[in-house]
Short mmCIF file of C-alpha atoms in Angstrom, two decimals:
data_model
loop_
_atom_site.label_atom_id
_atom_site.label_comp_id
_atom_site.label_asym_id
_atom_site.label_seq_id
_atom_site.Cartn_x
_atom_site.Cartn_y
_atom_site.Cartn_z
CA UNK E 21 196.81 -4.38 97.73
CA UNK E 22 193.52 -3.24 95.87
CA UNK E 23 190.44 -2.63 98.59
CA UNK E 24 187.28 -3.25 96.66
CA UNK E 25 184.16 -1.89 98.92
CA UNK E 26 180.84 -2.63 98.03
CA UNK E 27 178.65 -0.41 100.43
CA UNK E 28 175.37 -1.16 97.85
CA UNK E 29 172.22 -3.31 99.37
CA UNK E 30 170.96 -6.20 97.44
CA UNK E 31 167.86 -4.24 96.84
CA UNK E 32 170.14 -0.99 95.19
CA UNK E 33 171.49 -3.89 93.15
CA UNK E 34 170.95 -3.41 89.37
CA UNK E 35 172.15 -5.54 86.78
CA UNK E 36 174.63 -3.35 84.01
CA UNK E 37 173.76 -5.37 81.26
CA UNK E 38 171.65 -3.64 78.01
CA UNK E 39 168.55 -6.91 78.99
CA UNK E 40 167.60 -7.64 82.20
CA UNK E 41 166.81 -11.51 82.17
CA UNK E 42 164.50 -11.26 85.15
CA UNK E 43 162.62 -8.24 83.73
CA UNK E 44 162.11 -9.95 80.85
CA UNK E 45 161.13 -12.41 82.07
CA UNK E 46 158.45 -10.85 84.30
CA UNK E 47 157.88 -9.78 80.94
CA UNK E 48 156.89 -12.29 79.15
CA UNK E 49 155.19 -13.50 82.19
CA UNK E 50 153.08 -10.56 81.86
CA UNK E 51 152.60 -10.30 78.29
CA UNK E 52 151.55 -14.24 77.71
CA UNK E 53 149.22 -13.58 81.02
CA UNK E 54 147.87 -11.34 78.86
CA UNK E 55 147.43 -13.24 75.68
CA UNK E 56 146.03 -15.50 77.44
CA UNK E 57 143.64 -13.94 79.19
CA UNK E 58 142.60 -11.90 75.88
CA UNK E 59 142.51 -15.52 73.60
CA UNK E 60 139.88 -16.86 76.97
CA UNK E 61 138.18 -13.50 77.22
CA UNK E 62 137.65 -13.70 73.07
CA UNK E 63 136.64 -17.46 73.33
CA UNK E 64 133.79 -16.36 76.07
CA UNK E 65 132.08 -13.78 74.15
CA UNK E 66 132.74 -15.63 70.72
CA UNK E 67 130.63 -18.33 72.92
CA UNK E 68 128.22 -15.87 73.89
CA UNK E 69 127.58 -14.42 70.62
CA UNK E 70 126.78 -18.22 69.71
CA UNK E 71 124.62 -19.29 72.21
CA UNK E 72 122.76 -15.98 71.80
CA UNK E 73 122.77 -16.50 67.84
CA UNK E 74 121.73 -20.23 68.80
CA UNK E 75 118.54 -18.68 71.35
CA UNK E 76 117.68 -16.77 68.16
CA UNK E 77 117.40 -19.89 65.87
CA UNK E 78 116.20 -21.72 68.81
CA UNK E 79 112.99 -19.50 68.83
CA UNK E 80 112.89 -19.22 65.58
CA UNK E 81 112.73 -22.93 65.15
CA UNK E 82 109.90 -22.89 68.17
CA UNK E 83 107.83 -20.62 66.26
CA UNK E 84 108.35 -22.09 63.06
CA UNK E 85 107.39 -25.73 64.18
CA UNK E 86 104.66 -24.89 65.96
CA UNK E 87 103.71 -23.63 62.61
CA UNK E 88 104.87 -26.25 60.54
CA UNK E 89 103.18 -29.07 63.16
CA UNK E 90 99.56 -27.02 62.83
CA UNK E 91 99.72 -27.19 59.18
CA UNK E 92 100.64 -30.51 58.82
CA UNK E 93 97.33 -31.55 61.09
CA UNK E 94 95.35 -29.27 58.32
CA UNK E 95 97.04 -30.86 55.46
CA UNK E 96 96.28 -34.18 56.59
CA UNK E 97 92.72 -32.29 56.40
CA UNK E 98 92.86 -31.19 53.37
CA UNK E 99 93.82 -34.46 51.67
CA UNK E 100 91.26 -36.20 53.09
CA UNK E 101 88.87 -33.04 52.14
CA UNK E 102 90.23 -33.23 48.49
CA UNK E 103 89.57 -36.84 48.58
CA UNK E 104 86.13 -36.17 49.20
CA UNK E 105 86.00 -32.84 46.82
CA UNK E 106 87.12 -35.69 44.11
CA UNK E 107 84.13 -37.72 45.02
CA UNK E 108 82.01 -35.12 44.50
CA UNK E 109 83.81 -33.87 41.05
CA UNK E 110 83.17 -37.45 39.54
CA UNK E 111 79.54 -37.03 40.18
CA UNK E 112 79.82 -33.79 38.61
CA UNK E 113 81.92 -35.43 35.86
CA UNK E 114 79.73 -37.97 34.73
CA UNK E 115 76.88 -35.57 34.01
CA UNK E 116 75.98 -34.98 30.47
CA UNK E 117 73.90 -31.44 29.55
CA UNK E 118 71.54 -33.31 28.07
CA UNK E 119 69.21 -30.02 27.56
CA UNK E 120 71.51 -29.15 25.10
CA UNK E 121 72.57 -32.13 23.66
CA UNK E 122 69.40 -33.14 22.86
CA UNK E 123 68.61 -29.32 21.63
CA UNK E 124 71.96 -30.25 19.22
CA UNK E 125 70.54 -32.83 17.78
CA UNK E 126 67.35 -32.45 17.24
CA UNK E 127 68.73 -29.34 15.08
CA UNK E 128 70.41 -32.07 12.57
CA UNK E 129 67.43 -33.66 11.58
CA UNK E 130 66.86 -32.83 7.94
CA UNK E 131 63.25 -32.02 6.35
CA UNK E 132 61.53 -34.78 5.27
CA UNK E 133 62.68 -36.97 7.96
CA UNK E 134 60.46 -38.36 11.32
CA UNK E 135 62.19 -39.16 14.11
CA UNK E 136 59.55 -41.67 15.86
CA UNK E 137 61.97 -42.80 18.67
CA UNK E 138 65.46 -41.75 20.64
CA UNK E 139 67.08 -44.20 22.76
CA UNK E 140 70.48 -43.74 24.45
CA UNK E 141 73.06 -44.93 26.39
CA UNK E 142 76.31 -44.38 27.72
CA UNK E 143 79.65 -45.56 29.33
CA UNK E 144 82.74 -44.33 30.52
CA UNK E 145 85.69 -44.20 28.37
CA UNK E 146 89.71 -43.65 29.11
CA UNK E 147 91.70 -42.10 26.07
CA UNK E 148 95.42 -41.85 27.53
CA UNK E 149 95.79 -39.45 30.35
CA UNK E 150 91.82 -38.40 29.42
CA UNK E 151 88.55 -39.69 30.51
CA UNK E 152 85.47 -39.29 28.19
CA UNK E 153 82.19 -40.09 27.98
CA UNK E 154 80.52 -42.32 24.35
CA UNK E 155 76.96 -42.06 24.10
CA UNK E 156 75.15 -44.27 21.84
CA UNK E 157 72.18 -43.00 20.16
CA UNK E 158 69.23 -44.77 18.19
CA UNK E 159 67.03 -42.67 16.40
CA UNK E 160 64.47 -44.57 14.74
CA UNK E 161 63.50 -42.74 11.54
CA UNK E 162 60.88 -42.68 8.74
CA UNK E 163 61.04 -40.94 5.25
CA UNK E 164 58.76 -40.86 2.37
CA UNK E 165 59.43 -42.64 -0.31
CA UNK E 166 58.90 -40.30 -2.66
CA UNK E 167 61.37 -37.83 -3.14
CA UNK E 168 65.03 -38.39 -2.08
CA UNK E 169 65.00 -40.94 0.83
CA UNK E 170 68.65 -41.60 -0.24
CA UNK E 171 70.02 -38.29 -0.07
CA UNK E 172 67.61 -37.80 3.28
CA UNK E 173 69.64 -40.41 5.05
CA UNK E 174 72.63 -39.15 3.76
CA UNK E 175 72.00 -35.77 4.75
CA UNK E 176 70.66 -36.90 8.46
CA UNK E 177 74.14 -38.69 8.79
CA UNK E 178 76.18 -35.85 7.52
CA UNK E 179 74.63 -33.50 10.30
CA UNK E 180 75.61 -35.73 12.83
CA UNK E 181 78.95 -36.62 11.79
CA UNK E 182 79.31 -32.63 11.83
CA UNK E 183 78.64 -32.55 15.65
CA UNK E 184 81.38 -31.87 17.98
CA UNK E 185 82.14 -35.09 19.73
CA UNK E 186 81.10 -37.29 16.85
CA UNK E 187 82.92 -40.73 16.41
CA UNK E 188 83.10 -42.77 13.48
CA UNK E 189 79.88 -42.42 10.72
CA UNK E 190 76.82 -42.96 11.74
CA UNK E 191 75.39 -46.62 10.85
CA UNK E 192 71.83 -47.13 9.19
CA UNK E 193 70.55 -50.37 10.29
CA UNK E 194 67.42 -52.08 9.28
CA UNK E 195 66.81 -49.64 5.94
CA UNK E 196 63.51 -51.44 3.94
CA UNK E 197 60.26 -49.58 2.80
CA UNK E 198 57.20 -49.81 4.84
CA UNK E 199 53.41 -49.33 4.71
CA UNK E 200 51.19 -49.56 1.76
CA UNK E 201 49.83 -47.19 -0.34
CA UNK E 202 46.27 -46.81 -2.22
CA UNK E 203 48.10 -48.26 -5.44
CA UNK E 204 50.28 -51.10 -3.44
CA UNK E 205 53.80 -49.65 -3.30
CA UNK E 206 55.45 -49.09 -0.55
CA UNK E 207 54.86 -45.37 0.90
CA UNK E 208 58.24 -44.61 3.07
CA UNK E 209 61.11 -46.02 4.39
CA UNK E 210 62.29 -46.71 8.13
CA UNK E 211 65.61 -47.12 9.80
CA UNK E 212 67.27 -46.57 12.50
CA UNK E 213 70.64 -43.98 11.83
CA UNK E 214 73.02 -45.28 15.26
CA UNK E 215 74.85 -42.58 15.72
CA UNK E 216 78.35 -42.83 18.68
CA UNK E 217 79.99 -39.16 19.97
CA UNK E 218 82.25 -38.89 22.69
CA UNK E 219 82.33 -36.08 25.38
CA UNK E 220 85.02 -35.12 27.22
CA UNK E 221 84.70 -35.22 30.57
CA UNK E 222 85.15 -31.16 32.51
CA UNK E 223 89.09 -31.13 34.11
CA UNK D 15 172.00 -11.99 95.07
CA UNK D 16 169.92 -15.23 96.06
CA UNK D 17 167.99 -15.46 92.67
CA UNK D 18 171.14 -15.58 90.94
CA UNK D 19 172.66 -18.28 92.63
CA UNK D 20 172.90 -20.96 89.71
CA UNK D 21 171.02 -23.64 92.25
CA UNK D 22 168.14 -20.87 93.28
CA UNK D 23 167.90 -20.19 89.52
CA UNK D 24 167.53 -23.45 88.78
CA UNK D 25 165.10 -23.62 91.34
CA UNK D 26 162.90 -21.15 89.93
CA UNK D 27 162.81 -22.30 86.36
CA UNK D 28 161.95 -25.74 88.06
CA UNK D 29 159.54 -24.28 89.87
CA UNK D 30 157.92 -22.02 87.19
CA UNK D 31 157.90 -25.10 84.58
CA UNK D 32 156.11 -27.05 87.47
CA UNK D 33 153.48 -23.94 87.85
CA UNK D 34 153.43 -23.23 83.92
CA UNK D 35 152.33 -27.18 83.26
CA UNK D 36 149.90 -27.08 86.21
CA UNK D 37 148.22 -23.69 85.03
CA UNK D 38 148.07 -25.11 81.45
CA UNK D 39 146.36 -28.17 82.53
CA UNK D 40 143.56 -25.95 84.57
CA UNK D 41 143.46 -23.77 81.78
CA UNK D 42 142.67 -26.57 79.75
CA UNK D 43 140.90 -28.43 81.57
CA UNK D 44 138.52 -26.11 82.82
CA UNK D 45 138.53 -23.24 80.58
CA UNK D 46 139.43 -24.04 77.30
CA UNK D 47 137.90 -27.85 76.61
CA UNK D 48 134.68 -26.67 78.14
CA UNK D 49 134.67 -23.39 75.73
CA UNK D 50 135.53 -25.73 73.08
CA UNK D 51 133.10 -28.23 73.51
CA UNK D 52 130.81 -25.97 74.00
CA UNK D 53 131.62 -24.36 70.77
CA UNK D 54 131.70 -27.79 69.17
CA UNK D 55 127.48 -28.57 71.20
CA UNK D 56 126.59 -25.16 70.01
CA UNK D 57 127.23 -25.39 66.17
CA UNK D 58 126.10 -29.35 65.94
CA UNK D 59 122.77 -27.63 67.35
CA UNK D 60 122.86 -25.00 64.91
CA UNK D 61 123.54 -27.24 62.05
CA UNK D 62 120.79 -29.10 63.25
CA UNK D 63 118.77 -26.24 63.71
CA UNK D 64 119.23 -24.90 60.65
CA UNK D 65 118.13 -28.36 58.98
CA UNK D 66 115.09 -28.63 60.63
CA UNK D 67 114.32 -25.28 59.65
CA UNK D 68 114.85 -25.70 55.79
CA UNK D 69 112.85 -28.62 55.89
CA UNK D 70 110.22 -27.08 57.70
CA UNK D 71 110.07 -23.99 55.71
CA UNK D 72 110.37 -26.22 52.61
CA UNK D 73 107.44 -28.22 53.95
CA UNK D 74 105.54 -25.79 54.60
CA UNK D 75 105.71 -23.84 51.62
CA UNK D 76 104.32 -27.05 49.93
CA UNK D 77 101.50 -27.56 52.32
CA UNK D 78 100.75 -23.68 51.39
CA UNK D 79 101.00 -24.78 47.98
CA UNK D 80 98.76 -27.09 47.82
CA UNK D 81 95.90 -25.71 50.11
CA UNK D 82 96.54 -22.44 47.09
CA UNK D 83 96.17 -25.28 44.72
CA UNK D 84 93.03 -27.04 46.46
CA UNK D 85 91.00 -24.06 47.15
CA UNK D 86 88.69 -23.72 43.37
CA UNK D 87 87.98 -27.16 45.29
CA UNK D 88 86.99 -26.96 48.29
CA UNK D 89 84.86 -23.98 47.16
CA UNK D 90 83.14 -26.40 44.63
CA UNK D 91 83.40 -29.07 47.80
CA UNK D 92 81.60 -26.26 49.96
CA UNK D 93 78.85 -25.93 47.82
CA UNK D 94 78.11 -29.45 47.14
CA UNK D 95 78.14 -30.38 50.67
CA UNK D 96 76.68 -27.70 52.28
CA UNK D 97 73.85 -27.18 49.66
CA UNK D 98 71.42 -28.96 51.44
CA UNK D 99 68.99 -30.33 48.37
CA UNK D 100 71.97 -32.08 45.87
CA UNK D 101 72.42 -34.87 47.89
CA UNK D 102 69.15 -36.58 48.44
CA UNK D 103 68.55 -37.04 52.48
CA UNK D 104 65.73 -39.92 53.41
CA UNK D 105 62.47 -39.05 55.09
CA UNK D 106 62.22 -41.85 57.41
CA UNK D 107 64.51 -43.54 55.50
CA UNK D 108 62.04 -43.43 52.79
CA UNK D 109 64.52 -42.14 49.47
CA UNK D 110 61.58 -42.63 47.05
CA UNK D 111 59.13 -40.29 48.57
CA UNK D 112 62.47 -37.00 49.22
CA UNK D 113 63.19 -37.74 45.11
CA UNK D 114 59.34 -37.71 43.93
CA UNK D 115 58.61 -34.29 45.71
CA UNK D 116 62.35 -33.11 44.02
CA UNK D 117 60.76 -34.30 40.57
CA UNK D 118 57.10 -32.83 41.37
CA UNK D 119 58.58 -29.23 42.02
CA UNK D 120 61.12 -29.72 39.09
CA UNK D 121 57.86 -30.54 36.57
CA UNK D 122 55.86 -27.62 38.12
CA UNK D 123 58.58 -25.44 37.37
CA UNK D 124 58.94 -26.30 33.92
CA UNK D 125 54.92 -27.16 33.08
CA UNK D 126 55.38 -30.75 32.43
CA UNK D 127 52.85 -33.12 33.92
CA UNK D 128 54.54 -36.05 35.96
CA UNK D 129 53.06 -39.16 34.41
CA UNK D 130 54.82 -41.92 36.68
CA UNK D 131 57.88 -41.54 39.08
CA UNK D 132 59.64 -44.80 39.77
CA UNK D 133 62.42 -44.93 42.61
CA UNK D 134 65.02 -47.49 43.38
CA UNK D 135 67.58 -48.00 45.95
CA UNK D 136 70.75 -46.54 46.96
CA UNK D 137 73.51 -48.65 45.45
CA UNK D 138 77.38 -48.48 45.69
CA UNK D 139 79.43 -46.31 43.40
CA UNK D 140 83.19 -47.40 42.33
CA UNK D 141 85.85 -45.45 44.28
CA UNK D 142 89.23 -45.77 43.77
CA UNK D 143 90.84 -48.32 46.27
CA UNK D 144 93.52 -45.96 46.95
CA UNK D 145 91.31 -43.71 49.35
CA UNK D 146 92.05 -43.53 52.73
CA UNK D 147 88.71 -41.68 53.96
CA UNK D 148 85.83 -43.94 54.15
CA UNK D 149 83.16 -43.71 50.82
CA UNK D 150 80.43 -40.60 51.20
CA UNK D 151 78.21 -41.18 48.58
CA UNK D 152 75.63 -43.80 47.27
CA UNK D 153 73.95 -43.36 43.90
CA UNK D 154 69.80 -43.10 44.26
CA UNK D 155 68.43 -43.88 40.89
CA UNK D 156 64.66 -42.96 39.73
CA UNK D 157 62.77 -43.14 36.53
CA UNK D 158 60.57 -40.07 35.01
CA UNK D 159 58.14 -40.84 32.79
CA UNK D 160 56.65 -37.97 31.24
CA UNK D 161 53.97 -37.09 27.96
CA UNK D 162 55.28 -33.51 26.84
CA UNK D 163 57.12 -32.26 23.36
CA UNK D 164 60.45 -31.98 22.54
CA UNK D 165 60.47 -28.59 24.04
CA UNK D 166 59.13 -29.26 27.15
CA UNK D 167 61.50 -32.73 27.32
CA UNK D 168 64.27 -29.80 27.27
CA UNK D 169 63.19 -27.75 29.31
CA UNK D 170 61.89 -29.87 32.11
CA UNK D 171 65.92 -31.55 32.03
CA UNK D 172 67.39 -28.01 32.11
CA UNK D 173 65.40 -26.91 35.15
CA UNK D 174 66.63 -30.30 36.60
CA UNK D 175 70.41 -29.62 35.59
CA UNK D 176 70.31 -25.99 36.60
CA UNK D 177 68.36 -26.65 40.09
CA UNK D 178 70.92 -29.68 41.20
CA UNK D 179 74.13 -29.81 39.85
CA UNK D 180 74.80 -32.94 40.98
CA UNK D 181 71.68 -35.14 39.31
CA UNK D 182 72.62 -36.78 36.34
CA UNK D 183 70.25 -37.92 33.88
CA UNK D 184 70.57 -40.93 31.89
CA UNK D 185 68.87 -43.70 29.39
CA UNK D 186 67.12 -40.97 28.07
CA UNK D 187 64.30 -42.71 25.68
CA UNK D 188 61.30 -40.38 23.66
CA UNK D 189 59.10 -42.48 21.37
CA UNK D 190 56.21 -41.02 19.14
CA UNK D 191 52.69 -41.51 19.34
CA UNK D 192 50.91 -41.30 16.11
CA UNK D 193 47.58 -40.52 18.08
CA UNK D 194 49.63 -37.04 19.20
CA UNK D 195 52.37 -36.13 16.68
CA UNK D 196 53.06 -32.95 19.30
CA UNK D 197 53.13 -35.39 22.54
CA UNK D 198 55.83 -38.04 23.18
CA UNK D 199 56.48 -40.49 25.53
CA UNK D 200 59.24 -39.74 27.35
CA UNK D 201 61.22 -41.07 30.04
CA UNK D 202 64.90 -40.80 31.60
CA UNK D 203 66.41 -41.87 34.85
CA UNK D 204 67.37 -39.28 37.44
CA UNK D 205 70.28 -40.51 39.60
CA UNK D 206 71.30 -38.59 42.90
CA UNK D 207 73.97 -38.26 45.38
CA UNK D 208 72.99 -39.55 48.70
CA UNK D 209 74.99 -39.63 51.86
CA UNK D 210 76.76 -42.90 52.95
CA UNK D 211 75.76 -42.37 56.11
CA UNK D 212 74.58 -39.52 58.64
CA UNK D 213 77.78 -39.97 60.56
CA UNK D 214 79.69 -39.11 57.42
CA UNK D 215 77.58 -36.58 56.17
CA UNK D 216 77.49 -34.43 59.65
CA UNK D 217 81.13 -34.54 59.93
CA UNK D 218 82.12 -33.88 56.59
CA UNK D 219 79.82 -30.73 56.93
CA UNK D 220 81.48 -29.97 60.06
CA UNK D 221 84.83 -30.40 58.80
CA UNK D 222 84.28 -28.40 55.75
CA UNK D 223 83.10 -25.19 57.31
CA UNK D 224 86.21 -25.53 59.83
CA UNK D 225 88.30 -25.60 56.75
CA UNK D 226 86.81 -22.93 54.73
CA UNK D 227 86.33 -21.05 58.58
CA UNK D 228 82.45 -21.04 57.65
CA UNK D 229 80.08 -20.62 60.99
CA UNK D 230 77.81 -23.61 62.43
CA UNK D 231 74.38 -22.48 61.64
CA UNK D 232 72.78 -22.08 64.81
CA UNK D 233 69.38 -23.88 65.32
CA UNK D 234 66.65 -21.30 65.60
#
């Protein structure tokens, strides 16, 4: 008969076999406690980092609006300003230099030739995308009759036509002799040379 | 041993599946669906943030833009409005008497003798119907008559274009008289900017030198 004593406490106990189950269990208890706690402990400072990177576009966007909210109030401002600085640039726009348009022309007038009158007038034009200016002017000429009053004319409306501005060729209206001389002819001729040139207006 | 009794074991396993689910659901429920909605809050806001942020740098790079682009005129603005003497300002709401004086000084200055002044009234100028700030300027129209040469005809208008830059001159008419080959008859119409109204003209002032950060003049 074979006496088997076992003299060992449960606690001296110790399994024989090359794994433990327990241990590894306790293991893998541990280890997943551990992942765990590492995958929560990165998900709370990944959160922090964003919140913080979130304060950071939070004042950003505070500052920024602020900004953007003051300048829209002046831009409002300054269209209505530019509205007004228009206003002002028509008036400015309408304006001819007369001083030395009139300085211009009274340069083209030939020898031999009296200007007795200048009328003009003006209106507003719109060429495409362009706005100009036509003046109309009346000159109301006399010539002597002796000599070339022909080529006078001719030469009075080739001076004009070689203005800057000038539109079309100048019309002579009303051209008949006038006065009377000591033997009965005629002694010079009148017209009036209407003459159209076009200024642009300043951008 | 207890624990490895097949019924303790199973037991345990029981027991630890039991404690595994619960600490799964807590952990879920409390640690990871707030993280993760969190997260989720967090970058909507950015997005959002980030939106709001292009557009308002976008806008106000154009708002810079155009107050670069505007400022040649608000100078030119500047001067025109706070220049007192272009636009013409009523004594007493008298224009007449304001744009004879102007005329006076401008003759003076140029050594032309002022024949005959004739005023009219303010009248209405076309605006564009697209404006959304109410109209600040009425045209005052006056006629010069004048008996001076050519030269003087000049230079009398260039005293008047280089003194206001905002009166225009128009229906300019010289005629000559065969008494005075040297003296014509001359005559034009002078036509100045006047305020709509003193409302508009005080705070358009006041508005401008805010805008181009210009001090109030302080009444001495």
């Amino acid at each position: 008969m074979n006496l088997h004593i076992d003299l060992m406490l449960d606690s001296e106990r110790r399994n024989a076999a090359l794994f433990n189950p327990k241990s590894i269990i306790r293991m893998g208890a541990a280890v997943a406690i551990t992942g765990v706690a590492l995958l929560i402990a990165t998900a709370w400072v990944r959160a922090g980092q964003s919140k913080q990177a979130l304060e950071v576009l939070r004042s950003r966007w505070r500052t920024l609006d602020t900004r953007h909210q003051q300048l829209k109030k002046q831009s409002a401002d300054t269209l209505a300003l530019l509205e007004y600085a228009d206003e002002f640039a028509r008036w400015r726009e309408t304006r001819y230099a007369w001083s030395r348009g009139l300085a211009q022309l009274a340069r083209t007038v030939p020898e031999h030739l009296v200007v007795q009158s200048f009328t003009t007038n003006s209106r507003v034009l719109k060429e495409g995308n362009d706005w100009c200016r036509e003046f109309t002017v009346d000159f109301g000429c006399r010539t002597s009759i002796e000599g070339d009053p022909d080529g006078v004319v001719k030469a009075f409306q080739l001076a004009l036509m070689a203005l800057p501005g000038a539109h079309g060729e100048p019309a002579v209206l009303g051209y008949h002799p006038e006065g009377r001389g000591s033997d009965g002819h005629p002694t010079h001729m009148v017209f009036t040379m209407h003459y159209t040139f076009r200024s642009e207006m300043p951008k | 041993m207890k624990g490895d009794e097949p019924v303790d074991r199973k037991k345990l396993i029981i027991l630890l599946l039991i404690g595994g689910v619960f600490l799964f659901y807590v952990g879920r429920q409390y640690v990871v669906r707030p993280i993760v909605a969190g997260r989720a809050a967090a970058a909507k806001e950015r997005a959002a943030l980030e939106k709001n942020i292009r557009e308002a740098e976008t806008s106000i790079r154009l708002i810079e833009q155009t107050r670069r682009n505007a400022a040649d005129q608000m100078v030119a603005l500047a001067r025109d409005v706070l220049t007192g003497d272009y636009a013409l300002v009523p004594r007493h709401n008298n224009y007449q008497i304001v744009a004879e004086e102007g005329v006076h000084r401008w003759c003076e200055e140029a050594g032309v003798v002022l024949t005959r002044f004739q005023g009219g009234r303010p009248e209405s100028v076309p605006t564009s119907a697209r404006r959304t700030t109410p109209v600040a300027l009425r045209a005052y129209r006056g006629q010069v008559t004048i008996a001076c040469s050519l030269a003087d005809t000049i230079r009398l208008i260039k005293v008047i274009e280089d003194n206001n830059p905002l009166a225009a001159i128009s229906r300019l008419s010289i005629s000559a008289q065969p008494a005075d080959p040297e003296c014509h008859n001359v005559s034009f119409s002078v036509q100045w900017p006047t305020w709509s109204n003193e409302e508009i003209e005080a705070s358009l002032k006041q508005r401008v030198r805010k805008y181009m950060d210009i001090p109030e003049k302080r009444a001495s």
